[in-house]
Amino acid sequence: LWLAPSTGYALIGAGLAGFGLSLVYPALGVEAVKQVPSSSRGAGLGAYAVFFDLALAMAGPLMGAIALNLGYPWIFFSAALMGIAGLLLTLGLSRRAR
């Protein structure tokens, strides 16, 4: 957003990001709640919300530190590594659940 040529473009970008997050957050919450017994669904949703918020709180400062110390291309490389790690974790957990 900070590279937007004007305030209008920044607002449009922020709106699109918010719209995307508003679709992803509940969809992932449904999947998280499916993984816990029905008697613990409230706790499951609470844990999901806490870790989602924690991830959002950590992402900006972490990526800022990476950019400051290693340069901007490393932000994308580290994000790709985190995405791959998340995919591997998801595959491992889904196999274990079966």
PDB file of N, CA and C in Angstrom:
ATOM      1  N   LEU A   1       0.806  -1.193   0.000  1.00  0.00           N
ATOM      2  CA  LEU A   1       0.000   0.000   0.000  1.00  0.00           C
ATOM      3  C   LEU A   1       0.854   1.263   0.000  1.00  0.00           C
ATOM      4  N   TRP A   2       2.024   1.190   0.577  1.00  0.00           N
ATOM      5  CA  TRP A   2       2.868   2.379   0.657  1.00  0.00           C
ATOM      6  C   TRP A   2       3.459   2.747  -0.693  1.00  0.00           C
ATOM      7  N   LEU A   3       3.384   1.849  -1.685  1.00  0.00           N
ATOM      8  CA  LEU A   3       3.861   2.163  -3.032  1.00  0.00           C
ATOM      9  C   LEU A   3       2.762   2.726  -3.919  1.00  0.00           C
ATOM     10  N   ALA A   4       1.566   2.850  -3.415  1.00  0.00           N
ATOM     11  CA  ALA A   4       0.447   3.363  -4.212  1.00  0.00           C
ATOM     12  C   ALA A   4       0.750   4.793  -4.658  1.00  0.00           C
ATOM     13  N   PRO A   5       0.438   5.113  -5.919  1.00  0.00           N
ATOM     14  CA  PRO A   5       0.738   6.456  -6.419  1.00  0.00           C
ATOM     15  C   PRO A   5      -0.155   7.551  -5.831  1.00  0.00           C
ATOM     16  N   SER A   6      -1.276   7.164  -5.241  1.00  0.00           N
ATOM     17  CA  SER A   6      -2.159   8.166  -4.638  1.00  0.00           C
ATOM     18  C   SER A   6      -2.940   7.528  -3.493  1.00  0.00           C
ATOM     19  N   THR A   7      -3.589   8.373  -2.725  1.00  0.00           N
ATOM     20  CA  THR A   7      -4.391   7.891  -1.601  1.00  0.00           C
ATOM     21  C   THR A   7      -5.537   7.013  -2.083  1.00  0.00           C
ATOM     22  N   GLY A   8      -6.118   7.362  -3.213  1.00  0.00           N
ATOM     23  CA  GLY A   8      -7.226   6.572  -3.755  1.00  0.00           C
ATOM     24  C   GLY A   8      -6.816   5.141  -4.055  1.00  0.00           C
ATOM     25  N   TYR A   9      -5.653   4.974  -4.686  1.00  0.00           N
ATOM     26  CA  TYR A   9      -5.171   3.622  -4.971  1.00  0.00           C
ATOM     27  C   TYR A   9      -4.873   2.855  -3.680  1.00  0.00           C
ATOM     28  N   ALA A  10      -4.339   3.542  -2.701  1.00  0.00           N
ATOM     29  CA  ALA A  10      -4.064   2.888  -1.417  1.00  0.00           C
ATOM     30  C   ALA A  10      -5.358   2.423  -0.759  1.00  0.00           C
ATOM     31  N   LEU A  11      -6.384   3.240  -0.823  1.00  0.00           N
ATOM     32  CA  LEU A  11      -7.673   2.850  -0.243  1.00  0.00           C
ATOM     33  C   LEU A  11      -8.289   1.673  -0.990  1.00  0.00           C
ATOM     34  N   ILE A  12      -8.166   1.677  -2.307  1.00  0.00           N
ATOM     35  CA  ILE A  12      -8.680   0.546  -3.094  1.00  0.00           C
ATOM     36  C   ILE A  12      -7.915  -0.727  -2.734  1.00  0.00           C
ATOM     37  N   GLY A  13      -6.592  -0.630  -2.627  1.00  0.00           N
ATOM     38  CA  GLY A  13      -5.787  -1.788  -2.246  1.00  0.00           C
ATOM     39  C   GLY A  13      -6.124  -2.297  -0.859  1.00  0.00           C
ATOM     40  N   ALA A  14      -6.307  -1.384   0.074  1.00  0.00           N
ATOM     41  CA  ALA A  14      -6.675  -1.786   1.434  1.00  0.00           C
ATOM     42  C   ALA A  14      -8.049  -2.435   1.449  1.00  0.00           C
ATOM     43  N   GLY A  15      -8.968  -1.904   0.659  1.00  0.00           N
ATOM     44  CA  GLY A  15     -10.306  -2.501   0.575  1.00  0.00           C
ATOM     45  C   GLY A  15     -10.274  -3.904   0.000  1.00  0.00           C
ATOM     46  N   LEU A  16      -9.475  -4.107  -1.053  1.00  0.00           N
ATOM     47  CA  LEU A  16      -9.359  -5.444  -1.641  1.00  0.00           C
ATOM     48  C   LEU A  16      -8.713  -6.426  -0.668  1.00  0.00           C
ATOM     49  N   ALA A  17      -7.694  -5.968   0.052  1.00  0.00           N
ATOM     50  CA  ALA A  17      -7.055  -6.837   1.044  1.00  0.00           C
ATOM     51  C   ALA A  17      -8.040  -7.202   2.149  1.00  0.00           C
ATOM     52  N   GLY A  18      -8.797  -6.234   2.607  1.00  0.00           N
ATOM     53  CA  GLY A  18      -9.804  -6.502   3.636  1.00  0.00           C
ATOM     54  C   GLY A  18     -10.892  -7.436   3.148  1.00  0.00           C
ATOM     55  N   PHE A  19     -11.309  -7.254   1.891  1.00  0.00           N
ATOM     56  CA  PHE A  19     -12.322  -8.135   1.310  1.00  0.00           C
ATOM     57  C   PHE A  19     -11.807  -9.573   1.247  1.00  0.00           C
ATOM     58  N   GLY A  20     -10.567  -9.738   0.809  1.00  0.00           N
ATOM     59  CA  GLY A  20      -9.986 -11.078   0.746  1.00  0.00           C
ATOM     60  C   GLY A  20      -9.882 -11.721   2.114  1.00  0.00           C
ATOM     61  N   LEU A  21      -9.461 -10.954   3.093  1.00  0.00           N
ATOM     62  CA  LEU A  21      -9.351 -11.490   4.453  1.00  0.00           C
ATOM     63  C   LEU A  21     -10.719 -11.836   5.017  1.00  0.00           C
ATOM     64  N   SER A  22     -11.733 -11.052   4.655  1.00  0.00           N
ATOM     65  CA  SER A  22     -13.082 -11.340   5.160  1.00  0.00           C
ATOM     66  C   SER A  22     -13.635 -12.635   4.584  1.00  0.00           C
ATOM     67  N   LEU A  23     -13.097 -13.094   3.466  1.00  0.00           N
ATOM     68  CA  LEU A  23     -13.507 -14.383   2.903  1.00  0.00           C
ATOM     69  C   LEU A  23     -12.685 -15.535   3.480  1.00  0.00           C
ATOM     70  N   VAL A  24     -11.405 -15.296   3.697  1.00  0.00           N
ATOM     71  CA  VAL A  24     -10.509 -16.354   4.160  1.00  0.00           C
ATOM     72  C   VAL A  24     -10.722 -16.677   5.637  1.00  0.00           C
ATOM     73  N   TYR A  25     -10.878 -15.660   6.468  1.00  0.00           N
ATOM     74  CA  TYR A  25     -10.970 -15.868   7.914  1.00  0.00           C
ATOM     75  C   TYR A  25     -12.099 -16.820   8.303  1.00  0.00           C
ATOM     76  N   PRO A  26     -13.336 -16.608   7.863  1.00  0.00           N
ATOM     77  CA  PRO A  26     -14.393 -17.546   8.272  1.00  0.00           C
ATOM     78  C   PRO A  26     -14.253 -18.920   7.627  1.00  0.00           C
ATOM     79  N   ALA A  27     -13.739 -18.964   6.400  1.00  0.00           N
ATOM     80  CA  ALA A  27     -13.579 -20.262   5.737  1.00  0.00           C
ATOM     81  C   ALA A  27     -12.568 -21.132   6.482  1.00  0.00           C
ATOM     82  N   LEU A  28     -11.466 -20.545   6.891  1.00  0.00           N
ATOM     83  CA  LEU A  28     -10.476 -21.305   7.658  1.00  0.00           C
ATOM     84  C   LEU A  28     -10.990 -21.637   9.051  1.00  0.00           C
ATOM     85  N   GLY A  29     -11.795 -20.753   9.625  1.00  0.00           N
ATOM     86  CA  GLY A  29     -12.389 -21.021  10.934  1.00  0.00           C
ATOM     87  C   GLY A  29     -13.292 -22.236  10.913  1.00  0.00           C
ATOM     88  N   VAL A  30     -14.056 -22.386   9.839  1.00  0.00           N
ATOM     89  CA  VAL A  30     -14.926 -23.563   9.700  1.00  0.00           C
ATOM     90  C   VAL A  30     -14.085 -24.829   9.673  1.00  0.00           C
ATOM     91  N   GLU A  31     -12.999 -24.802   8.914  1.00  0.00           N
ATOM     92  CA  GLU A  31     -12.130 -25.982   8.839  1.00  0.00           C
ATOM     93  C   GLU A  31     -11.467 -26.272  10.182  1.00  0.00           C
ATOM     94  N   ALA A  32     -11.085 -25.247  10.907  1.00  0.00           N
ATOM     95  CA  ALA A  32     -10.469 -25.449  12.225  1.00  0.00           C
ATOM     96  C   ALA A  32     -11.462 -26.063  13.199  1.00  0.00           C
ATOM     97  N   VAL A  33     -12.691 -25.593  13.185  1.00  0.00           N
ATOM     98  CA  VAL A  33     -13.711 -26.098  14.112  1.00  0.00           C
ATOM     99  C   VAL A  33     -14.080 -27.537  13.779  1.00  0.00           C
ATOM    100  N   LYS A  34     -13.988 -27.924  12.518  1.00  0.00           N
ATOM    101  CA  LYS A  34     -14.281 -29.311  12.126  1.00  0.00           C
ATOM    102  C   LYS A  34     -13.302 -30.303  12.747  1.00  0.00           C
ATOM    103  N   GLN A  35     -12.124 -29.825  13.114  1.00  0.00           N
ATOM    104  CA  GLN A  35     -11.074 -30.713  13.604  1.00  0.00           C
ATOM    105  C   GLN A  35     -11.189 -31.043  15.088  1.00  0.00           C
ATOM    106  N   VAL A  36     -12.093 -30.389  15.799  1.00  0.00           N
ATOM    107  CA  VAL A  36     -12.215 -30.623  17.236  1.00  0.00           C
ATOM    108  C   VAL A  36     -13.557 -31.273  17.543  1.00  0.00           C
ATOM    109  N   PRO A  37     -13.658 -31.988  18.654  1.00  0.00           N
ATOM    110  CA  PRO A  37     -14.946 -32.589  19.031  1.00  0.00           C
ATOM    111  C   PRO A  37     -16.012 -31.511  19.229  1.00  0.00           C
ATOM    112  N   SER A  38     -17.261 -31.898  19.042  1.00  0.00           N
ATOM    113  CA  SER A  38     -18.351 -30.919  19.130  1.00  0.00           C
ATOM    114  C   SER A  38     -18.429 -30.259  20.504  1.00  0.00           C
ATOM    115  N   SER A  39     -18.012 -30.948  21.539  1.00  0.00           N
ATOM    116  CA  SER A  39     -18.051 -30.360  22.882  1.00  0.00           C
ATOM    117  C   SER A  39     -16.980 -29.291  23.087  1.00  0.00           C
ATOM    118  N   SER A  40     -15.996 -29.237  22.196  1.00  0.00           N
ATOM    119  CA  SER A  40     -14.886 -28.284  22.335  1.00  0.00           C
ATOM    120  C   SER A  40     -14.847 -27.263  21.207  1.00  0.00           C
ATOM    121  N   ARG A  41     -15.937 -27.094  20.490  1.00  0.00           N
ATOM    122  CA  ARG A  41     -15.914 -26.194  19.331  1.00  0.00           C
ATOM    123  C   ARG A  41     -15.640 -24.749  19.721  1.00  0.00           C
ATOM    124  N   GLY A  42     -16.155 -24.312  20.856  1.00  0.00           N
ATOM    125  CA  GLY A  42     -15.882 -22.942  21.306  1.00  0.00           C
ATOM    126  C   GLY A  42     -14.401 -22.726  21.571  1.00  0.00           C
ATOM    127  N   ALA A  43     -13.786 -23.693  22.229  1.00  0.00           N
ATOM    128  CA  ALA A  43     -12.350 -23.602  22.502  1.00  0.00           C
ATOM    129  C   ALA A  43     -11.550 -23.682  21.207  1.00  0.00           C
ATOM    130  N   GLY A  44     -11.998 -24.512  20.281  1.00  0.00           N
ATOM    131  CA  GLY A  44     -11.317 -24.621  18.992  1.00  0.00           C
ATOM    132  C   GLY A  44     -11.365 -23.317  18.217  1.00  0.00           C
ATOM    133  N   LEU A  45     -12.525 -22.680  18.208  1.00  0.00           N
ATOM    134  CA  LEU A  45     -12.658 -21.403  17.512  1.00  0.00           C
ATOM    135  C   LEU A  45     -11.847 -20.318  18.209  1.00  0.00           C
ATOM    136  N   GLY A  46     -11.812 -20.357  19.535  1.00  0.00           N
ATOM    137  CA  GLY A  46     -11.004 -19.396  20.276  1.00  0.00           C
ATOM    138  C   GLY A  46      -9.520 -19.552  19.987  1.00  0.00           C
ATOM    139  N   ALA A  47      -9.047 -20.794  19.949  1.00  0.00           N
ATOM    140  CA  ALA A  47      -7.640 -21.043  19.641  1.00  0.00           C
ATOM    141  C   ALA A  47      -7.313 -20.592  18.224  1.00  0.00           C
ATOM    142  N   TYR A  48      -8.223 -20.855  17.294  1.00  0.00           N
ATOM    143  CA  TYR A  48      -8.029 -20.407  15.913  1.00  0.00           C
ATOM    144  C   TYR A  48      -7.893 -18.889  15.867  1.00  0.00           C
ATOM    145  N   ALA A  49      -8.781 -18.184  16.543  1.00  0.00           N
ATOM    146  CA  ALA A  49      -8.759 -16.719  16.529  1.00  0.00           C
ATOM    147  C   ALA A  49      -7.471 -16.177  17.146  1.00  0.00           C
ATOM    148  N   VAL A  50      -7.036 -16.780  18.244  1.00  0.00           N
ATOM    149  CA  VAL A  50      -5.812 -16.318  18.907  1.00  0.00           C
ATOM    150  C   VAL A  50      -4.607 -16.485  17.994  1.00  0.00           C
ATOM    151  N   PHE A  51      -4.462 -17.653  17.385  1.00  0.00           N
ATOM    152  CA  PHE A  51      -3.291 -17.890  16.544  1.00  0.00           C
ATOM    153  C   PHE A  51      -3.351 -17.098  15.246  1.00  0.00           C
ATOM    154  N   PHE A  52      -4.542 -16.864  14.712  1.00  0.00           N
ATOM    155  CA  PHE A  52      -4.683 -16.027  13.522  1.00  0.00           C
ATOM    156  C   PHE A  52      -4.248 -14.598  13.843  1.00  0.00           C
ATOM    157  N   ASP A  53      -4.718 -14.072  14.961  1.00  0.00           N
ATOM    158  CA  ASP A  53      -4.330 -12.720  15.368  1.00  0.00           C
ATOM    159  C   ASP A  53      -2.839 -12.635  15.677  1.00  0.00           C
ATOM    160  N   LEU A  54      -2.302 -13.664  16.300  1.00  0.00           N
ATOM    161  CA  LEU A  54      -0.872 -13.691  16.599  1.00  0.00           C
ATOM    162  C   LEU A  54      -0.052 -13.673  15.309  1.00  0.00           C
ATOM    163  N   ALA A  55      -0.487 -14.434  14.318  1.00  0.00           N
ATOM    164  CA  ALA A  55       0.216 -14.450  13.032  1.00  0.00           C
ATOM    165  C   ALA A  55       0.174 -13.077  12.369  1.00  0.00           C
ATOM    166  N   LEU A  56      -0.980 -12.426  12.408  1.00  0.00           N
ATOM    167  CA  LEU A  56      -1.086 -11.089  11.818  1.00  0.00           C
ATOM    168  C   LEU A  56      -0.217 -10.082  12.565  1.00  0.00           C
ATOM    169  N   ALA A  57      -0.145 -10.212  13.880  1.00  0.00           N
ATOM    170  CA  ALA A  57       0.653  -9.283  14.679  1.00  0.00           C
ATOM    171  C   ALA A  57       2.149  -9.476  14.453  1.00  0.00           C
ATOM    172  N   MET A  58       2.565 -10.693  14.165  1.00  0.00           N
ATOM    173  CA  MET A  58       3.984 -10.982  13.993  1.00  0.00           C
ATOM    174  C   MET A  58       4.472 -10.754  12.568  1.00  0.00           C
ATOM    175  N   ALA A  59       3.590 -10.870  11.588  1.00  0.00           N
ATOM    176  CA  ALA A  59       4.007 -10.836  10.186  1.00  0.00           C
ATOM    177  C   ALA A  59       4.649  -9.502   9.801  1.00  0.00           C
ATOM    178  N   GLY A  60       4.027  -8.399  10.150  1.00  0.00           N
ATOM    179  CA  GLY A  60       4.568  -7.094   9.763  1.00  0.00           C
ATOM    180  C   GLY A  60       5.949  -6.817  10.334  1.00  0.00           C
ATOM    181  N   PRO A  61       6.123  -6.919  11.640  1.00  0.00           N
ATOM    182  CA  PRO A  61       7.457  -6.679  12.198  1.00  0.00           C
ATOM    183  C   PRO A  61       8.512  -7.674  11.700  1.00  0.00           C
ATOM    184  N   LEU A  62       8.131  -8.933  11.548  1.00  0.00           N
ATOM    185  CA  LEU A  62       9.091  -9.929  11.074  1.00  0.00           C
ATOM    186  C   LEU A  62       9.542  -9.625   9.652  1.00  0.00           C
ATOM    187  N   MET A  63       8.588  -9.348   8.775  1.00  0.00           N
ATOM    188  CA  MET A  63       8.949  -9.043   7.390  1.00  0.00           C
ATOM    189  C   MET A  63       9.694  -7.716   7.292  1.00  0.00           C
ATOM    190  N   GLY A  64       9.355  -6.775   8.156  1.00  0.00           N
ATOM    191  CA  GLY A  64      10.100  -5.519   8.183  1.00  0.00           C
ATOM    192  C   GLY A  64      11.549  -5.728   8.588  1.00  0.00           C
ATOM    193  N   ALA A  65      11.769  -6.585   9.571  1.00  0.00           N
ATOM    194  CA  ALA A  65      13.141  -6.886   9.997  1.00  0.00           C
ATOM    195  C   ALA A  65      13.912  -7.602   8.897  1.00  0.00           C
ATOM    196  N   ILE A  66      13.239  -8.504   8.201  1.00  0.00           N
ATOM    197  CA  ILE A  66      13.892  -9.202   7.089  1.00  0.00           C
ATOM    198  C   ILE A  66      14.263  -8.210   5.998  1.00  0.00           C
ATOM    199  N   ALA A  67      13.344  -7.311   5.648  1.00  0.00           N
ATOM    200  CA  ALA A  67      13.625  -6.315   4.613  1.00  0.00           C
ATOM    201  C   ALA A  67      14.768  -5.398   5.025  1.00  0.00           C
ATOM    202  N   LEU A  68      14.785  -4.999   6.270  1.00  0.00           N
ATOM    203  CA  LEU A  68      15.812  -4.085   6.760  1.00  0.00           C
ATOM    204  C   LEU A  68      17.197  -4.732   6.738  1.00  0.00           C
ATOM    205  N   ASN A  69      17.266  -6.005   7.124  1.00  0.00           N
ATOM    206  CA  ASN A  69      18.566  -6.666   7.251  1.00  0.00           C
ATOM    207  C   ASN A  69      19.029  -7.387   5.993  1.00  0.00           C
ATOM    208  N   LEU A  70      18.092  -7.906   5.192  1.00  0.00           N
ATOM    209  CA  LEU A  70      18.478  -8.710   4.035  1.00  0.00           C
ATOM    210  C   LEU A  70      18.052  -8.116   2.700  1.00  0.00           C
ATOM    211  N   GLY A  71      17.077  -7.230   2.709  1.00  0.00           N
ATOM    212  CA  GLY A  71      16.579  -6.638   1.467  1.00  0.00           C
ATOM    213  C   GLY A  71      15.186  -7.146   1.130  1.00  0.00           C
ATOM    214  N   TYR A  72      14.517  -6.403   0.277  1.00  0.00           N
ATOM    215  CA  TYR A  72      13.129  -6.718  -0.048  1.00  0.00           C
ATOM    216  C   TYR A  72      12.922  -8.059  -0.753  1.00  0.00           C
ATOM    217  N   PRO A  73      13.814  -8.501  -1.635  1.00  0.00           N
ATOM    218  CA  PRO A  73      13.572  -9.814  -2.263  1.00  0.00           C
ATOM    219  C   PRO A  73      13.466 -10.958  -1.252  1.00  0.00           C
ATOM    220  N   TRP A  74      14.141 -10.818  -0.118  1.00  0.00           N
ATOM    221  CA  TRP A  74      14.106 -11.875   0.892  1.00  0.00           C
ATOM    222  C   TRP A  74      12.751 -11.992   1.572  1.00  0.00           C
ATOM    223  N   ILE A  75      11.947 -10.928   1.532  1.00  0.00           N
ATOM    224  CA  ILE A  75      10.592 -11.010   2.083  1.00  0.00           C
ATOM    225  C   ILE A  75       9.806 -12.075   1.330  1.00  0.00           C
ATOM    226  N   PHE A  76       9.888 -12.030   0.007  1.00  0.00           N
ATOM    227  CA  PHE A  76       9.125 -12.968  -0.810  1.00  0.00           C
ATOM    228  C   PHE A  76       9.667 -14.385  -0.685  1.00  0.00           C
ATOM    229  N   PHE A  77      10.991 -14.509  -0.597  1.00  0.00           N
ATOM    230  CA  PHE A  77      11.590 -15.827  -0.415  1.00  0.00           C
ATOM    231  C   PHE A  77      11.179 -16.428   0.928  1.00  0.00           C
ATOM    232  N   SER A  78      11.230 -15.634   1.984  1.00  0.00           N
ATOM    233  CA  SER A  78      10.846 -16.156   3.299  1.00  0.00           C
ATOM    234  C   SER A  78       9.351 -16.457   3.354  1.00  0.00           C
ATOM    235  N   ALA A  79       8.526 -15.649   2.696  1.00  0.00           N
ATOM    236  CA  ALA A  79       7.086 -15.939   2.647  1.00  0.00           C
ATOM    237  C   ALA A  79       6.825 -17.242   1.903  1.00  0.00           C
ATOM    238  N   ALA A  80       7.579 -17.483   0.830  1.00  0.00           N
ATOM    239  CA  ALA A  80       7.431 -18.742   0.099  1.00  0.00           C
ATOM    240  C   ALA A  80       7.836 -19.924   0.975  1.00  0.00           C
ATOM    241  N   LEU A  81       8.919 -19.776   1.723  1.00  0.00           N
ATOM    242  CA  LEU A  81       9.343 -20.849   2.630  1.00  0.00           C
ATOM    243  C   LEU A  81       8.294 -21.118   3.704  1.00  0.00           C
ATOM    244  N   MET A  82       7.697 -20.056   4.241  1.00  0.00           N
ATOM    245  CA  MET A  82       6.649 -20.238   5.255  1.00  0.00           C
ATOM    246  C   MET A  82       5.413 -20.895   4.652  1.00  0.00           C
ATOM    247  N   GLY A  83       5.090 -20.548   3.421  1.00  0.00           N
ATOM    248  CA  GLY A  83       3.960 -21.186   2.746  1.00  0.00           C
ATOM    249  C   GLY A  83       4.200 -22.666   2.521  1.00  0.00           C
ATOM    250  N   ILE A  84       5.412 -23.015   2.099  1.00  0.00           N
ATOM    251  CA  ILE A  84       5.761 -24.424   1.902  1.00  0.00           C
ATOM    252  C   ILE A  84       5.726 -25.165   3.235  1.00  0.00           C
ATOM    253  N   ALA A  85       6.242 -24.546   4.283  1.00  0.00           N
ATOM    254  CA  ALA A  85       6.204 -25.177   5.609  1.00  0.00           C
ATOM    255  C   ALA A  85       4.762 -25.398   6.058  1.00  0.00           C
ATOM    256  N   GLY A  86       3.897 -24.435   5.810  1.00  0.00           N
ATOM    257  CA  GLY A  86       2.484 -24.592   6.154  1.00  0.00           C
ATOM    258  C   GLY A  86       1.823 -25.704   5.372  1.00  0.00           C
ATOM    259  N   LEU A  87       2.158 -25.806   4.088  1.00  0.00           N
ATOM    260  CA  LEU A  87       1.611 -26.883   3.261  1.00  0.00           C
ATOM    261  C   LEU A  87       2.071 -28.245   3.766  1.00  0.00           C
ATOM    262  N   LEU A  88       3.350 -28.367   4.083  1.00  0.00           N
ATOM    263  CA  LEU A  88       3.862 -29.639   4.601  1.00  0.00           C
ATOM    264  C   LEU A  88       3.226 -29.989   5.943  1.00  0.00           C
ATOM    265  N   LEU A  89       3.044 -29.001   6.795  1.00  0.00           N
ATOM    266  CA  LEU A  89       2.389 -29.228   8.083  1.00  0.00           C
ATOM    267  C   LEU A  89       0.951 -29.689   7.881  1.00  0.00           C
ATOM    268  N   THR A  90       0.250 -29.051   6.966  1.00  0.00           N
ATOM    269  CA  THR A  90      -1.134 -29.428   6.679  1.00  0.00           C
ATOM    270  C   THR A  90      -1.218 -30.848   6.143  1.00  0.00           C
ATOM    271  N   LEU A  91      -0.340 -31.195   5.222  1.00  0.00           N
ATOM    272  CA  LEU A  91      -0.340 -32.557   4.676  1.00  0.00           C
ATOM    273  C   LEU A  91      -0.025 -33.582   5.757  1.00  0.00           C
ATOM    274  N   GLY A  92       0.947 -33.281   6.601  1.00  0.00           N
ATOM    275  CA  GLY A  92       1.297 -34.202   7.680  1.00  0.00           C
ATOM    276  C   GLY A  92       0.166 -34.393   8.672  1.00  0.00           C
ATOM    277  N   LEU A  93      -0.499 -33.314   9.035  1.00  0.00           N
ATOM    278  CA  LEU A  93      -1.608 -33.420   9.983  1.00  0.00           C
ATOM    279  C   LEU A  93      -2.809 -34.131   9.376  1.00  0.00           C
ATOM    280  N   SER A  94      -3.054 -33.916   8.085  1.00  0.00           N
ATOM    281  CA  SER A  94      -4.201 -34.590   7.463  1.00  0.00           C
ATOM    282  C   SER A  94      -3.949 -36.086   7.328  1.00  0.00           C
ATOM    283  N   ARG A  95      -2.721 -36.475   7.084  1.00  0.00           N
ATOM    284  CA  ARG A  95      -2.401 -37.913   7.019  1.00  0.00           C
ATOM    285  C   ARG A  95      -2.525 -38.562   8.388  1.00  0.00           C
ATOM    286  N   ARG A  96      -2.082 -37.841   9.409  1.00  0.00           N
ATOM    287  CA  ARG A  96      -2.154 -38.378  10.768  1.00  0.00           C
ATOM    288  C   ARG A  96      -3.602 -38.521  11.231  1.00  0.00           C
ATOM    289  N   ALA A  97      -4.479 -37.632  10.774  1.00  0.00           N
ATOM    290  CA  ALA A  97      -5.887 -37.673  11.180  1.00  0.00           C
ATOM    291  C   ALA A  97      -6.624 -38.855  10.564  1.00  0.00           C
ATOM    292  N   ARG A  98      -6.124 -39.367   9.477  1.00  0.00           N
ATOM    293  CA  ARG A  98      -6.780 -40.500   8.804  1.00  0.00           C
ATOM    294  C   ARG A  98      -6.419 -41.754   9.485  1.00  0.00           C
TER     295      ARG A  98
END
